[in-house]
XYZ file of C-alpha atoms in Angstrom:
726
model
C 11.696 -9.325 -22.602
C 10.053 -6.801 -20.279
C 11.447 -4.752 -17.398
C 9.072 -5.485 -14.524
C 7.350 -2.555 -12.855
C 8.839 -3.524 -9.522
C 12.301 -2.430 -10.778
C 10.917 1.031 -11.549
C 9.201 1.107 -8.148
C 12.425 0.199 -6.336
C 14.289 2.942 -8.178
C 11.606 5.573 -7.538
C 11.145 4.968 -3.806
C 14.840 4.636 -2.995
C 15.730 7.779 -4.953
C 12.967 9.712 -3.169
C 14.305 8.494 0.164
C 17.872 9.531 -0.679
C 16.640 13.053 -1.543
C 14.875 13.291 1.818
C 17.931 11.937 3.664
C 20.288 14.433 2.026
C 17.841 17.300 2.564
C 17.866 16.326 6.238
C 21.645 16.588 6.471
C 22.673 13.225 5.044
C 24.854 11.163 7.368
C 26.624 13.592 9.695
C 26.823 16.173 6.899
C 27.837 13.736 4.167
C 25.509 13.307 1.205
C 24.358 9.800 0.414
C 24.848 8.683 -3.211
C 22.652 5.933 -4.636
C 23.768 3.776 -7.585
C 21.381 1.149 -8.980
C 22.476 -1.715 -11.229
C 20.265 -4.294 -12.927
C 21.636 -7.768 -13.725
C 18.605 -8.753 -15.886
C 18.747 -12.150 -14.099
C 22.210 -12.890 -15.537
C 24.435 -14.426 -12.829
C 27.660 -13.210 -14.464
C 26.296 -9.667 -14.549
C 25.325 -10.014 -10.886
C 28.931 -10.853 -10.018
C 30.211 -7.881 -12.055
C 27.787 -5.512 -10.322
C 28.779 -6.637 -6.820
C 32.497 -6.663 -7.633
C 32.297 -3.155 -9.123
C 30.564 -1.886 -5.999
C 33.159 -3.459 -3.686
C 35.951 -1.634 -5.530
C 34.489 1.735 -4.464
C 36.348 2.874 -1.332
C 33.391 5.043 -0.278
C 30.920 2.143 -0.467
C 28.685 2.253 2.617
C 26.305 -0.670 2.012
C 24.606 -2.796 -0.661
C 20.959 -3.826 -1.063
C 19.712 -6.400 -3.564
C 20.207 -9.797 -5.318
C 16.815 -11.500 -5.222
C 17.795 -15.030 -6.296
C 19.446 -17.760 -4.246
C 20.894 -19.275 -7.412
C 22.597 -16.038 -8.457
C 23.447 -15.327 -4.836
C 25.331 -18.621 -4.547
C 27.460 -17.653 -7.563
C 28.198 -14.233 -6.023
C 29.352 -15.667 -2.701
C 31.271 -18.526 -4.308
C 33.312 -16.000 -6.310
C 33.351 -12.953 -4.045
C 32.515 -14.273 -0.568
C 36.010 -13.764 0.831
C 36.153 -10.223 -0.542
C 32.682 -9.420 0.878
C 33.710 -10.755 4.290
C 36.956 -8.769 4.402
C 35.221 -5.531 3.373
C 32.668 -5.825 6.230
C 30.192 -4.054 3.933
C 26.597 -4.382 5.219
C 24.824 -6.324 2.475
C 21.016 -6.735 2.713
C 19.976 -9.303 0.117
C 16.729 -11.053 -0.844
C 18.338 -14.506 -0.675
C 16.134 -17.063 1.094
C 18.890 -19.685 1.509
C 20.583 -18.259 4.563
C 23.267 -20.972 4.478
C 24.752 -19.208 1.450
C 25.772 -16.155 3.474
C 25.980 -17.754 6.926
C 29.825 -17.352 7.177
C 29.606 -13.596 6.542
C 28.284 -11.650 9.588
C 27.712 -8.424 7.630
C 25.218 -10.065 5.218
C 21.462 -10.117 5.892
C 18.286 -10.815 3.939
C 14.939 -9.029 3.853
C 13.329 -12.350 2.827
C 12.181 -15.022 5.225
C 14.580 -17.957 5.463
C 13.756 -21.125 3.590
C 14.138 -22.983 6.905
C 11.413 -20.790 8.424
C 9.094 -21.471 5.497
C 9.818 -25.192 5.652
C 8.844 -25.307 9.324
C 5.396 -24.070 8.299
C 5.148 -26.531 5.392
C 6.101 -29.453 7.645
C 3.483 -28.389 10.200
C 0.948 -28.190 7.349
C 1.796 -31.756 6.242
C 1.633 -33.149 9.782
C -1.627 -31.433 10.769
C -3.222 -32.283 7.424
C -2.669 -35.999 7.971
C -1.102 -36.515 4.536
C 0.552 -39.921 3.990
C 1.637 -39.920 0.338
C 3.102 -36.493 -0.521
C 5.130 -35.979 -3.703
C 7.646 -33.251 -4.573
C 8.201 -31.742 -8.053
C 11.120 -29.306 -8.329
C 13.374 -27.591 -10.883
C 16.525 -29.416 -11.920
C 18.849 -26.362 -11.694
C 17.454 -24.018 -9.001
C 19.062 -23.882 -5.548
C 15.914 -22.611 -3.838
C 13.944 -25.495 -5.316
C 16.656 -27.915 -4.188
C 16.446 -26.570 -0.627
C 12.645 -26.926 -0.596
C 12.953 -30.508 -1.785
C 15.548 -31.325 0.886
C 13.283 -29.824 3.531
C 10.228 -31.971 2.765
C 11.986 -35.255 2.045
C 12.289 -35.873 5.759
C 9.479 -34.572 7.986
C 10.211 -35.435 11.654
C 7.461 -37.782 12.735
C 5.817 -37.427 9.326
C 5.558 -39.370 6.060
C 8.302 -39.992 3.507
C 7.868 -38.763 -0.060
C 5.968 -41.134 -2.323
C 7.599 -39.472 -5.335
C 10.474 -37.039 -5.947
C 10.927 -35.405 -9.365
C 13.263 -32.824 -10.903
C 11.992 -31.317 -14.162
C 13.842 -29.092 -16.668
C 12.604 -25.472 -16.615
C 14.363 -22.975 -18.911
C 13.389 -19.302 -19.141
C 10.395 -20.126 -16.920
C 9.097 -22.584 -19.526
C 8.515 -26.321 -19.174
C 8.537 -28.689 -22.133
C 5.117 -30.391 -22.313
C 6.701 -33.738 -23.203
C 9.009 -33.671 -20.160
C 6.187 -32.808 -17.794
C 3.841 -35.410 -19.302
C 6.213 -38.206 -18.271
C 6.111 -36.959 -14.690
C 2.311 -36.633 -14.833
C 1.922 -40.242 -16.015
C 4.097 -41.479 -13.154
C 2.231 -39.359 -10.591
C -1.122 -40.729 -11.746
C 0.025 -44.285 -11.166
C 1.200 -43.599 -7.581
C -2.033 -41.979 -6.343
C -0.614 -39.130 -4.173
C -2.635 -37.301 -1.512
C -0.542 -34.083 -1.723
C 1.616 -32.538 -4.469
C 4.409 -30.146 -3.413
C 5.378 -28.110 -6.482
C 8.411 -25.782 -6.742
C 8.744 -25.135 -10.497
C 7.523 -21.487 -10.925
C 4.024 -20.310 -11.873
C 3.977 -20.874 -15.659
C 5.272 -24.475 -15.539
C 2.934 -25.211 -12.623
C -0.066 -24.008 -14.656
C 0.901 -26.313 -17.545
C 1.504 -29.342 -15.330
C -1.743 -28.849 -13.400
C -3.654 -28.852 -16.677
C -1.980 -32.105 -17.646
C -2.749 -33.561 -14.213
C -6.383 -32.487 -14.546
C -6.675 -34.289 -17.897
C -5.138 -37.355 -16.261
C -7.800 -37.280 -13.538
C -5.488 -36.328 -10.650
C -7.229 -34.148 -8.042
C -4.862 -34.318 -5.045
C -4.349 -31.044 -3.146
C -1.405 -29.004 -4.441
C 0.991 -26.852 -2.391
C 2.696 -24.264 -4.626
C 6.055 -23.678 -2.928
C 7.563 -21.626 -5.770
C 5.102 -19.471 -7.712
C 1.792 -17.668 -7.293
C -1.751 -18.944 -7.558
C -2.873 -15.669 -9.164
C -0.351 -16.073 -12.001
C -1.375 -19.716 -12.453
C -5.035 -18.704 -12.712
C -4.190 -16.059 -15.331
C -2.658 -18.789 -17.500
C -5.930 -20.685 -17.294
C -8.232 -17.902 -18.472
C -8.602 -19.181 -22.026
C -7.583 -22.775 -21.433
C -9.456 -25.650 -19.834
C -9.762 -27.669 -17.762
C -8.691 -25.944 -14.562
C -7.374 -28.157 -11.809
C -9.949 -30.032 -9.737
C -8.269 -29.936 -6.307
C -7.457 -27.403 -3.618
C -4.333 -25.317 -4.316
C -2.268 -23.947 -1.417
C 0.556 -21.426 -1.437
C 2.775 -19.516 0.986
C 1.351 -15.977 1.116
C 3.902 -13.538 -0.280
C 1.701 -10.428 -0.022
C -0.048 -10.963 3.299
C -3.739 -11.609 3.904
C -5.798 -11.882 0.666
C -8.458 -9.208 0.142
C -6.828 -7.130 2.912
C -4.559 -4.249 1.977
C -1.414 -3.284 3.819
C -2.781 -0.425 5.921
C 0.526 1.415 6.048
C 0.709 1.319 2.270
C -2.861 2.624 1.944
C -2.062 5.497 4.314
C 1.127 6.271 2.387
C -0.844 6.439 -0.867
C -3.546 8.507 0.837
C -0.999 11.103 1.941
C 0.710 11.248 -1.464
C -2.230 11.103 -3.862
C -0.509 13.309 -6.417
C 2.580 11.096 -6.646
C 3.129 8.430 -9.279
C 1.760 5.115 -8.028
C 1.463 3.175 -11.312
C 4.353 0.893 -12.263
C 3.769 -0.863 -15.567
C 6.040 -3.506 -17.046
C 8.091 -1.817 -19.789
C 9.321 -3.442 -22.994
C 13.085 -4.055 -22.810
C 14.080 -3.087 -26.341
C 17.761 -3.903 -25.677
C 16.958 -7.589 -25.209
C 18.254 -9.513 -28.273
C 15.227 -11.788 -27.941
C 13.160 -9.275 -29.885
C 15.481 -9.551 -32.887
C 15.645 -13.345 -32.578
C 11.832 -13.540 -32.342
C 12.054 -15.366 -28.996
C 10.339 -12.449 -27.247
C 6.627 -11.988 -27.834
C 4.374 -8.965 -27.502
C 1.884 -9.209 -24.679
C -1.815 -9.058 -25.473
C -3.490 -5.752 -24.781
C -4.487 -5.501 -21.150
C -6.643 -3.095 -19.202
C -4.911 -0.003 -17.903
C -3.153 -0.837 -14.645
C -4.677 0.702 -11.535
C -3.028 1.466 -8.199
C -4.507 -1.462 -6.325
C -4.190 -4.105 -9.034
C -2.343 -7.162 -7.769
C 0.761 -6.663 -9.927
C 0.965 -2.958 -9.123
C 0.641 -3.411 -5.357
C 3.395 -6.052 -5.518
C 5.618 -3.533 -7.297
C 4.828 -0.808 -4.758
C 5.444 -3.239 -1.925
C 8.853 -4.245 -3.243
C 9.816 -0.619 -3.776
C 8.821 0.344 -0.235
C 10.634 -2.691 1.198
C 13.844 -1.497 -0.453
C 13.113 1.982 0.869
C 12.783 0.518 4.368
C 16.134 -1.256 4.043
C 17.765 1.992 2.915
C 16.265 3.819 5.905
C 17.417 1.020 8.228
C 21.021 1.417 7.014
C 20.957 5.218 7.259
C 19.478 5.228 10.770
C 22.200 2.792 11.840
C 24.900 4.957 10.246
C 23.605 8.102 11.930
C 24.059 6.469 15.333
C 27.813 6.113 14.656
C 30.303 8.759 15.851
C 30.281 11.803 13.539
C 33.930 11.548 12.461
C 33.891 7.820 11.660
C 35.726 6.490 8.626
C 33.870 4.515 5.957
C 35.217 1.232 7.386
C 34.092 2.266 10.872
C 30.654 3.125 9.496
C 30.437 -0.328 7.909
C 31.352 -2.090 11.150
C 28.920 0.029 13.170
C 26.031 -0.569 10.746
C 26.628 -4.330 10.761
C 26.708 -4.433 14.552
C 23.572 -2.301 14.750
C 21.654 -4.509 12.301
C 22.644 -7.646 14.199
C 21.051 -5.977 17.230
C 17.636 -5.885 15.511
C 16.956 -9.425 16.673
C 13.516 -10.968 16.724
C 11.651 -10.243 19.949
C 14.008 -7.482 21.130
C 14.226 -4.549 18.712
C 12.387 -3.560 15.536
C 12.448 -0.785 12.980
C 8.996 0.540 12.136
C 9.023 0.723 8.353
C 6.469 1.878 5.813
C 5.831 -1.713 4.750
C 6.123 -3.536 8.076
C 8.063 -3.694 11.315
C 11.480 -5.102 10.491
C 13.604 -7.374 12.636
C 16.059 -10.188 11.944
C 16.346 -13.699 13.340
C 19.564 -15.055 14.790
C 20.288 -16.318 11.246
C 20.113 -12.697 9.983
C 16.955 -13.398 7.979
C 13.753 -11.332 8.141
C 11.599 -12.277 11.105
C 7.920 -12.884 10.502
C 5.175 -15.445 10.172
C 4.715 -17.562 7.051
C 1.043 -17.462 6.074
C -0.677 -20.098 3.918
C -3.413 -19.274 1.409
C -5.689 -21.650 -0.464
C -7.812 -21.588 -3.597
C -10.583 -24.085 -2.833
C -11.437 -26.388 -5.713
C -14.981 -25.021 -5.916
C -14.048 -21.349 -5.694
C -11.934 -18.945 -7.755
C -11.043 -16.753 -4.768
C -7.793 -17.150 -2.835
C -8.218 -16.977 0.951
C -6.260 -17.786 4.099
C -6.123 -21.474 4.885
C -8.302 -22.284 7.932
C -5.232 -23.121 10.018
C -2.142 -20.920 10.219
C 1.131 -21.322 12.080
C 3.022 -18.655 13.962
C 6.465 -18.597 15.556
C 6.355 -18.218 19.332
C 9.641 -18.364 21.260
C 11.317 -20.123 18.351
C 8.638 -22.806 17.860
C 5.761 -23.094 15.369
C 2.299 -23.050 16.942
C -1.194 -23.142 15.365
C -3.126 -19.904 14.956
C -6.826 -19.941 13.980
C -8.354 -17.910 11.164
C -11.656 -16.084 11.462
C -13.576 -15.571 8.225
C -15.233 -12.218 8.822
C -17.653 -10.013 6.933
C -18.486 -6.503 8.110
C -21.545 -5.279 6.196
C -22.310 -1.616 6.713
C -25.936 -0.594 7.268
C -25.670 3.076 8.051
C -23.154 5.870 8.681
C -24.305 9.143 10.215
C -23.220 12.156 12.270
C -19.797 12.526 10.706
C -18.377 15.279 12.898
C -14.922 16.512 11.929
C -14.726 18.793 14.975
C -15.485 15.965 17.393
C -13.463 13.556 15.191
C -16.188 10.928 15.404
C -18.935 9.221 13.423
C -21.797 6.821 14.118
C -21.912 3.458 12.341
C -24.247 0.510 12.271
C -23.277 -2.793 10.644
C -23.699 -6.571 10.648
C -20.704 -8.629 11.769
C -20.508 -12.230 10.500
C -17.912 -14.655 11.930
C -16.942 -18.184 10.966
C -13.954 -20.179 12.188
C -12.736 -23.688 12.872
C -12.334 -22.478 16.465
C -16.048 -22.280 17.259
C -15.498 -20.555 20.593
C -14.435 -17.311 18.891
C -17.245 -14.789 19.147
C -17.992 -11.213 20.088
C -16.283 -11.566 23.470
C -12.946 -12.213 21.754
C -13.149 -9.011 19.682
C -12.230 -5.485 20.653
C -13.101 -2.380 18.618
C -9.991 -0.322 19.251
C -11.250 3.015 17.900
C -14.674 2.925 19.553
C -15.505 6.271 21.179
C -15.022 6.358 24.950
C -17.802 7.738 27.096
C -17.039 11.022 28.837
C -18.874 9.742 31.931
C -16.593 6.723 32.295
C -19.056 4.111 31.011
C -16.520 2.524 28.666
C -16.677 2.378 24.891
C -19.879 3.495 23.175
C -20.532 0.272 21.252
C -23.516 -2.057 21.445
C -23.218 -5.628 20.103
C -26.477 -7.557 19.772
C -26.302 -11.314 18.943
C -28.586 -12.411 16.110
C -27.384 -15.964 15.397
C -25.087 -18.181 17.487
C -24.018 -20.523 14.675
C -26.316 -23.477 15.374
C -28.031 -25.296 12.522
C -31.575 -24.899 13.835
C -32.395 -21.706 11.944
C -32.450 -20.167 8.495
C -28.937 -18.792 8.983
C -25.897 -20.749 7.709
C -24.634 -23.323 10.195
C -21.379 -22.369 11.919
C -21.721 -18.661 11.120
C -22.242 -16.283 14.026
C -24.043 -13.039 13.282
C -24.127 -9.824 15.320
C -25.617 -6.384 14.835
C -23.197 -3.680 15.983
C -23.945 -0.010 16.483
C -21.709 2.587 18.051
C -19.678 5.737 17.856
C -16.149 5.575 16.440
C -13.248 7.985 16.189
C -11.307 9.012 13.071
C -8.530 11.449 12.158
C -9.948 14.117 9.813
C -7.780 15.906 7.283
C -9.347 19.288 6.603
C -6.713 20.826 4.353
C -9.085 20.570 1.370
C -12.270 21.506 3.241
C -15.011 21.773 1.958
C -13.946 19.558 -0.960
C -12.290 17.063 1.366
C -12.253 13.297 1.507
C -12.211 11.492 4.833
C -11.299 7.951 5.871
C -13.779 6.398 8.290
C -12.483 3.203 9.878
C -13.715 0.579 12.303
C -10.595 -1.046 13.778
C -10.733 -4.394 15.535
C -8.380 -7.002 16.938
C -8.288 -9.932 19.330
C -9.093 -8.855 22.879
C -6.577 -11.268 24.399
C -3.040 -11.336 22.984
C -2.550 -14.885 24.243
C -5.429 -16.021 22.012
C -4.773 -13.971 18.913
C -6.115 -14.934 15.504
C -5.984 -13.825 11.897
C -8.929 -12.363 10.011
C -9.880 -13.174 6.434
C -12.283 -10.638 4.868
C -14.482 -11.528 1.870
C -13.642 -10.428 -1.690
C -14.094 -6.743 -2.487
C -17.163 -7.365 -4.662
C -18.762 -9.286 -1.805
C -18.717 -6.370 0.629
C -19.726 -3.399 -1.523
C -22.338 -1.253 0.185
C -24.689 1.129 -1.601
C -25.114 3.760 1.076
C -26.679 7.173 1.265
C -24.808 9.296 3.791
C -26.273 12.691 4.538
C -23.853 15.302 3.172
C -21.312 12.723 1.952
C -20.784 10.267 -0.890
C -19.172 6.855 -0.523
C -16.184 6.588 -2.900
C -14.279 3.495 -1.826
C -14.079 0.813 0.858
C -11.509 -1.777 1.820
C -10.169 -3.920 4.651
C -6.652 -3.169 5.871
C -4.249 -5.077 8.086
C -1.324 -3.999 10.233
C 0.699 -5.136 13.217
C 1.081 -3.463 16.576
C 4.281 -3.910 18.563
C 3.674 -4.489 22.281
C 6.734 -3.773 24.463
C 7.161 -5.708 27.688
C 9.753 -6.883 30.199
C 11.743 -10.039 29.470
C 13.341 -12.531 31.855
C 14.951 -9.693 33.781
C 13.956 -6.094 34.389
C 16.715 -4.858 32.081
C 15.657 -7.136 29.220
C 13.221 -5.638 26.719
C 10.875 -7.940 24.819
C 8.420 -7.068 22.044
C 5.396 -9.053 20.930
C 3.796 -8.555 17.463
C 0.020 -8.283 17.453
C -2.180 -8.289 14.326
C -4.965 -5.749 13.917
C -7.451 -5.081 11.130
C -9.700 -2.256 10.013
C -12.704 -1.831 7.733
C -12.392 1.556 6.044
C -14.771 3.672 3.985
C -13.563 6.666 1.974
C -16.231 9.365 1.782
C -16.324 12.614 -0.198
C -18.059 15.677 1.226
C -20.920 16.957 -0.936
C -20.079 20.638 -1.515
C -23.279 21.846 -3.192
C -24.345 23.680 -0.028
C -20.936 25.369 0.197
C -21.227 26.532 -3.406
C -24.663 28.009 -2.743
C -23.721 29.666 0.562
C -20.124 30.730 -0.134
C -18.720 30.369 -3.634
C -21.634 31.948 -5.509
C -22.038 34.905 -3.065
C -18.284 35.552 -3.177
C -18.476 35.379 -6.964
C -21.150 38.101 -6.987
C -19.098 40.180 -4.533
C -16.102 40.016 -6.863
C -18.360 40.676 -9.863
C -19.821 43.834 -8.280
C -16.284 44.927 -7.352
C -15.205 44.437 -10.963
C -18.189 46.348 -12.420
C -17.531 49.281 -10.072
C -14.280 50.129 -11.890
C -16.275 51.081 -15.003
C -17.852 54.044 -13.186
C -16.476 57.445 -14.198
C -13.560 58.594 -12.077
C -15.621 61.542 -10.921
C -17.745 59.009 -9.014
C -14.700 58.103 -6.903
C -16.639 58.161 -3.622
C -19.217 55.743 -5.077
C -16.479 53.454 -6.348
C -14.843 53.400 -2.916
C -18.214 52.827 -1.213
C -18.975 49.809 -3.411
C -15.544 48.229 -3.030
C -15.248 48.768 0.734
C -18.766 47.381 1.172
C -17.709 44.313 -0.871
C -14.726 43.788 1.431
C -16.861 44.092 4.565
C -19.498 41.762 3.092
C -16.940 39.011 2.431
C -15.597 39.364 5.982
C -19.134 39.165 7.417
C -19.850 36.073 5.328
C -16.735 34.370 6.681
C -17.635 35.163 10.283
C -21.165 33.815 9.764
C -19.984 30.396 8.582
C -19.748 27.460 11.005
C -16.081 26.899 11.859
C -14.170 23.665 11.487
C -11.550 22.728 14.049
C -8.289 22.551 12.105
C -4.691 23.356 13.023
C -3.935 24.599 9.518
C -5.607 26.798 6.918
C -8.319 25.011 4.977
C -9.166 25.520 1.325
C -12.188 27.532 2.444
C -9.883 29.890 4.350
C -7.726 30.276 1.254
C -10.771 31.133 -0.868
C -11.765 33.920 1.545
C -8.179 35.200 1.751
C -8.154 35.309 -2.054
C -11.361 37.363 -1.981
C -9.983 39.791 0.629
C -6.781 40.203 -1.359
C -8.621 40.692 -4.659
C -11.017 43.348 -3.306
C -8.237 45.140 -1.379
C -6.062 45.085 -4.482
C -8.891 46.609 -6.490
C -9.340 49.360 -3.872
C -5.651 50.208 -4.139
C -5.821 50.288 -7.938
C -8.838 52.590 -7.822
C -6.906 55.029 -5.641
C -3.967 54.924 -8.060
C -6.261 55.478 -11.016
C -7.673 58.590 -9.363
C -4.149 59.988 -8.996
C -3.240 59.157 -12.601
C -6.480 60.599 -14.077
C -7.280 64.042 -12.655
C -8.244 65.418 -16.112
C -7.066 62.894 -18.688
C -5.645 59.370 -18.765
C -1.866 59.256 -18.399
C 0.471 56.343 -19.160
C 0.223 55.104 -15.580
C -3.543 55.371 -15.731
C -3.643 53.138 -18.808
C -1.649 50.491 -16.965
C -4.020 50.652 -14.000
C -7.058 50.385 -16.281
C -5.549 47.376 -18.065
C -4.919 45.644 -14.755
C -8.437 46.408 -13.488
C -10.307 45.566 -16.679
C -8.269 42.593 -17.984
C -5.721 41.207 -15.508
C -7.990 41.261 -12.431
C -10.809 39.021 -13.765
C -8.388 36.557 -15.351
C -6.254 36.336 -12.193
C -9.256 36.017 -9.849
C -11.002 33.318 -11.878
C -7.766 31.455 -12.573
C -6.667 31.421 -8.929
C -10.084 30.295 -7.681
C -10.187 27.581 -10.340
C -6.719 26.395 -9.320
C -7.551 26.271 -5.606
C -10.691 24.225 -6.128
C -9.229 21.760 -8.643
C -6.015 21.275 -6.664
C -8.020 20.122 -3.659
C -7.917 16.591 -4.971
C -5.393 16.589 -7.786
C -6.763 15.538 -11.161
C -10.141 14.608 -9.666
C -10.774 18.093 -8.281
C -12.794 19.210 -11.309
C -15.493 16.686 -10.494
C -15.754 17.205 -6.739
C -19.133 18.804 -7.243
C -21.599 17.140 -9.525
C -21.924 18.881 -12.846
C -18.973 21.261 -12.451
C -16.948 19.401 -15.084
C -19.865 19.391 -17.535
C -20.601 23.087 -16.955
C -16.961 24.032 -17.578
C -16.800 21.919 -20.742
C -20.017 23.462 -22.108
C -18.794 26.968 -21.259
C -15.493 26.320 -23.049
C -17.372 25.038 -26.112
C -19.602 28.122 -26.199
C -16.620 30.481 -25.841
C -14.787 28.746 -28.701
C -17.871 29.004 -30.882
C -18.270 32.694 -30.032
C -14.616 33.454 -30.804
C -14.875 31.560 -34.085
C -17.928 33.608 -35.074
């Protein structure tokens, strides 16, 4: 009934990437052409789309198909044709067995086998003895999940195994109630549910009414969507709810995505779901209008998912193009296909990666996306979703436990923000809590702490306040430190003095052999009301990223890479420009005003006119030289404002000289033109250009960079309209 925003995001980011690729020469001089087709989750349409693409002799590669069920139909009907074509095909199919016979097919999704390894480890380490599985009766991915948990090596057998009918993501209450009644009688200690979010929300409500409170592991669906279904309906479920994390660490943003948005603030970053008017469901009354919701913001959960999917597709497109560019220049299309496939098979886990905008991409030997499967939990007594206390990571092909540190970084003070030195001072409290009680300050490293020029190491002081024992007023098990130090940052001074800066404290495990994951608190739980001299705090967040550490493998010629998680607490601050207005903008305004008034002197006072205007030019130059300089490799907005002033005054001097030539005794035609430019065009152009420079410093928010500017402009516009009306 609605086209999801992620489709629009995929189209936008891939089209932008194709434009950049072609502007950069394409693939050995050949332009890349992008064609997108939507199957609207219709398996027959999926087959038509793939078959149509394969018939194109210039087809270089394909990206897409995000359902194992539809993917099975595609490969059942077209598998032989796909294999013969050798077309690189990057899918989103999690069931790697579907495309296993075809070496040119990959998936950007993690394999279901990889996810099941994590689920089995979760069951074993949790000590569960009576797990039950509830799946969909016609979904291949659900079938595979069920097959994977029916037999857990060394673990328990299922105490119950159910397949329920789900159609159009809806579950009949009567059908689910029968399953609920049976589950209640068997007293499970874990429910494994793979029936999508909406049906899961309904069944959990029925289970709650039946008094079942066993922990639930959502294997197909999202906890956030389930919670949304519960907003106006009670009771919510009374047990812990687990889920495989599809978007990374909760309450921590993808740092690469945040930086991408930071660099492209004027781009479109909102991707709303759009009503699909061509769907016959609207005529048949099977589609329903959605209730009015708040306007979607960039970092809303649904919007960040859409952006993430779009950038993932962009990364896959870039991966294919980079592989194609490494082929010989005069290759045929078939030779390009073979080369790309061989190149992608070389991006094996632990050996090579492509650094994408979303993440570092590599494939396993099964040609599925390499990466850890994280587990999140919504505790029964809390509405927030967080990382489960125990995680599991793949090391040398095996699943090993990885601890989680619940961390809160509470800022006390920020001072001495120096853009020339690229540093700032920060003081904050650092709270740590983990099931691994030996994790403390000695296991942390602040990676962007300022290094002493005298060789005394990093300029950071960490003072213990509480060691986690229960013999104090502090919470038991929580370690507390007070940290103060000097940290580096990368200033962007293009918009100086109306600039925003990102101040970050980056941290990671000191020892790669004892790495851990970090779970920050919810956004509302870490808001700081700070007063920073000369700056205003606009936003704050916690970001996560992964470093790639290269090393030597079993032999000197073998290259190995090790992923390493890192995190950062970031504060976005806006420079207060009142002082700049008082010292620069207002004086330059008076200089331009005096220059403008000088043109109304009689032409016989030419020497006086020249004296005033030349003095204005020299005054603006002196003002610029008297200002403290910022260390920037490119012209700042302040530089542009002064250049505008120099140009305006110089232009006025030139016009005054022309006017003198055109008006020895009386005004000629040329003199009238000069007067019109001086009296009318000059003030409009000067004010308009200055207004544009200041407001463009931060896009649509530029008008309000200085307190009161927006209100002053609005009041002035109202007064002018009233005057004109009178």
